[in-house]
């Protein structure tokens, strides 16, 4: 596992490709949303998709930028993290101009929550992996 995590070039490529994929998929018109009922209340499954997609993107960034001991320097990457959160916001806002798509504040919240979850949890997992 450590050998895979030390493939910084791989995670750099995955990070940029994932970001491009997010932009392309969010630019597709007329995407239907699926709903399920939880306690007789409708819940849109795309909220989980938003969370997961941005959590994965944040994970790629953290692995790419962590050092050889699995340490991620938040301070060195602060402005990049702000940029990623800004991208998450802009990605949701740009859907106003896509036919059949709308701006949804809850989607935006799940985008940012996915990034925050990655930044809160992945460094902990990396430290545990590198301890072994």
Short mmCIF file of C-alpha atoms in Angstrom, two decimals:
data_model
loop_
_atom_site.label_atom_id
_atom_site.label_comp_id
_atom_site.label_asym_id
_atom_site.label_seq_id
_atom_site.Cartn_x
_atom_site.Cartn_y
_atom_site.Cartn_z
CA UNK A 1 0.00 0.00 0.00
CA UNK A 2 2.82 2.42 0.85
CA UNK A 3 4.36 1.87 -2.57
CA UNK A 4 1.12 2.83 -4.26
CA UNK A 5 0.73 5.94 -2.09
CA UNK A 6 4.25 7.05 -2.98
CA UNK A 7 3.40 7.21 -6.69
CA UNK A 8 3.04 11.00 -6.60
CA UNK A 9 2.97 11.39 -10.37
CA UNK A 10 0.06 8.94 -10.59
CA UNK A 11 -1.96 10.88 -8.01
CA UNK A 12 -1.12 14.19 -9.69
CA UNK A 13 -2.51 12.84 -12.98
CA UNK A 14 -5.56 11.36 -11.23
CA UNK A 15 -6.19 14.68 -9.49
CA UNK A 16 -6.19 16.68 -12.74
CA UNK A 17 -8.19 14.08 -14.68
CA UNK A 18 -10.75 13.82 -11.89
CA UNK A 19 -11.18 17.61 -11.82
CA UNK A 20 -11.67 17.66 -15.60
CA UNK A 21 -14.17 14.80 -15.32
CA UNK A 22 -16.11 16.69 -12.65
CA UNK A 23 -16.34 19.72 -14.92
CA UNK A 24 -17.38 17.69 -17.97
CA UNK A 25 -20.03 15.68 -16.12
CA UNK A 26 -21.48 18.77 -14.45
CA UNK A 27 -21.72 20.41 -17.87
CA UNK A 28 -23.90 17.67 -19.39
CA UNK A 29 -27.46 18.85 -19.94
CA UNK A 30 -30.64 17.22 -18.64
CA UNK A 31 -29.26 14.74 -16.13
CA UNK A 32 -32.12 13.03 -14.25
CA UNK A 33 -31.85 12.72 -10.47
CA UNK A 34 -32.90 9.59 -8.63
CA UNK A 35 -34.66 9.78 -5.30
CA UNK A 36 -35.26 7.29 -2.54
CA UNK A 37 -37.59 7.57 0.41
CA UNK A 38 -36.04 7.62 3.86
CA UNK A 39 -38.62 7.69 6.65
CA UNK A 40 -41.23 8.74 4.08
CA UNK A 41 -39.13 11.71 2.98
CA UNK A 42 -37.57 11.90 -0.51
CA UNK A 43 -33.76 11.98 -0.56
CA UNK A 44 -31.86 12.71 -3.76
CA UNK A 45 -29.08 10.20 -4.36
CA UNK A 46 -27.04 12.78 -6.22
CA UNK A 47 -26.23 14.41 -2.88
CA UNK A 48 -24.17 11.33 -2.01
CA UNK A 49 -22.62 11.47 -5.47
CA UNK A 50 -21.57 15.08 -4.96
CA UNK A 51 -20.07 14.26 -1.58
CA UNK A 52 -18.23 11.19 -2.86
CA UNK A 53 -16.90 12.74 -6.05
CA UNK A 54 -15.40 15.72 -4.24
CA UNK A 55 -14.10 13.55 -1.37
CA UNK A 56 -12.25 11.41 -3.92
CA UNK A 57 -10.87 14.51 -5.62
CA UNK A 58 -9.64 15.85 -2.28
CA UNK A 59 -8.11 12.46 -1.50
CA UNK A 60 -6.12 12.47 -4.74
CA UNK A 61 -4.78 15.93 -3.87
CA UNK A 62 -3.82 14.97 -0.32
CA UNK A 63 -1.99 11.83 -1.42
CA UNK A 64 -0.24 13.75 -4.20
CA UNK A 65 0.92 16.50 -1.84
CA UNK A 66 1.74 14.43 1.24
CA UNK A 67 5.39 13.77 1.99
CA UNK A 68 7.12 10.39 2.12
CA UNK A 69 5.96 9.84 5.70
CA UNK A 70 2.29 10.39 4.90
CA UNK A 71 2.28 13.89 6.39
CA UNK A 72 0.09 16.45 4.64
CA UNK A 73 1.14 20.08 5.19
CA UNK A 74 -2.12 22.04 5.39
CA UNK A 75 -0.37 25.38 5.69
CA UNK A 76 1.64 24.93 2.50
CA UNK A 77 -1.51 24.00 0.58
CA UNK A 78 -3.95 26.43 2.19
CA UNK A 79 -4.54 28.54 -0.92
CA UNK A 80 -4.86 25.48 -3.13
CA UNK A 81 -7.48 24.10 -0.74
CA UNK A 82 -9.34 27.41 -0.93
CA UNK A 83 -9.08 27.16 -4.72
CA UNK A 84 -10.57 23.66 -4.70
CA UNK A 85 -13.46 24.84 -2.55
CA UNK A 86 -13.93 27.77 -4.93
CA UNK A 87 -13.96 25.33 -7.86
CA UNK A 88 -16.60 23.25 -6.05
CA UNK A 89 -18.73 26.39 -5.71
CA UNK A 90 -18.14 27.56 -9.28
CA UNK A 91 -18.90 24.10 -10.61
CA UNK A 92 -22.32 24.21 -9.05
CA UNK A 93 -23.01 27.82 -10.04
CA UNK A 94 -22.04 27.29 -13.71
CA UNK A 95 -24.91 24.81 -14.02
CA UNK A 96 -27.29 27.78 -14.15
CA UNK A 97 -26.32 28.11 -17.83
CA UNK A 98 -26.61 24.39 -18.69
CA UNK A 99 -29.98 23.38 -20.21
CA UNK A 100 -31.97 21.20 -17.83
CA UNK A 101 -29.61 21.89 -14.90
CA UNK A 102 -30.01 24.28 -12.01
CA UNK A 103 -28.02 25.69 -9.14
CA UNK A 104 -28.78 23.70 -6.02
CA UNK A 105 -27.38 25.02 -2.74
CA UNK A 106 -27.53 21.54 -1.19
CA UNK A 107 -25.35 20.18 -4.02
CA UNK A 108 -22.89 22.95 -3.23
CA UNK A 109 -22.90 22.04 0.46
CA UNK A 110 -22.24 18.38 -0.36
CA UNK A 111 -19.42 19.34 -2.76
CA UNK A 112 -17.66 21.33 -0.05
CA UNK A 113 -18.48 18.74 2.64
CA UNK A 114 -16.80 16.06 0.53
CA UNK A 115 -13.62 18.12 0.29
CA UNK A 116 -13.66 18.94 3.98
CA UNK A 117 -14.20 15.29 4.89
CA UNK A 118 -11.20 14.30 2.77
CA UNK A 119 -9.01 16.96 4.39
CA UNK A 120 -10.17 15.92 7.87
CA UNK A 121 -9.93 12.13 7.49
CA UNK A 122 -7.41 11.15 4.82
CA UNK A 123 -4.34 12.59 6.62
CA UNK A 124 -5.28 10.45 9.64
CA UNK A 125 -5.48 7.34 7.47
CA UNK A 126 -2.19 8.17 5.80
CA UNK A 127 -0.45 8.48 9.15
CA UNK A 128 -1.82 5.08 10.19
CA UNK A 129 -0.68 3.44 6.96
CA UNK A 130 2.80 4.91 7.18
CA UNK A 131 3.16 3.85 10.85
CA UNK A 132 2.96 0.18 9.89
#
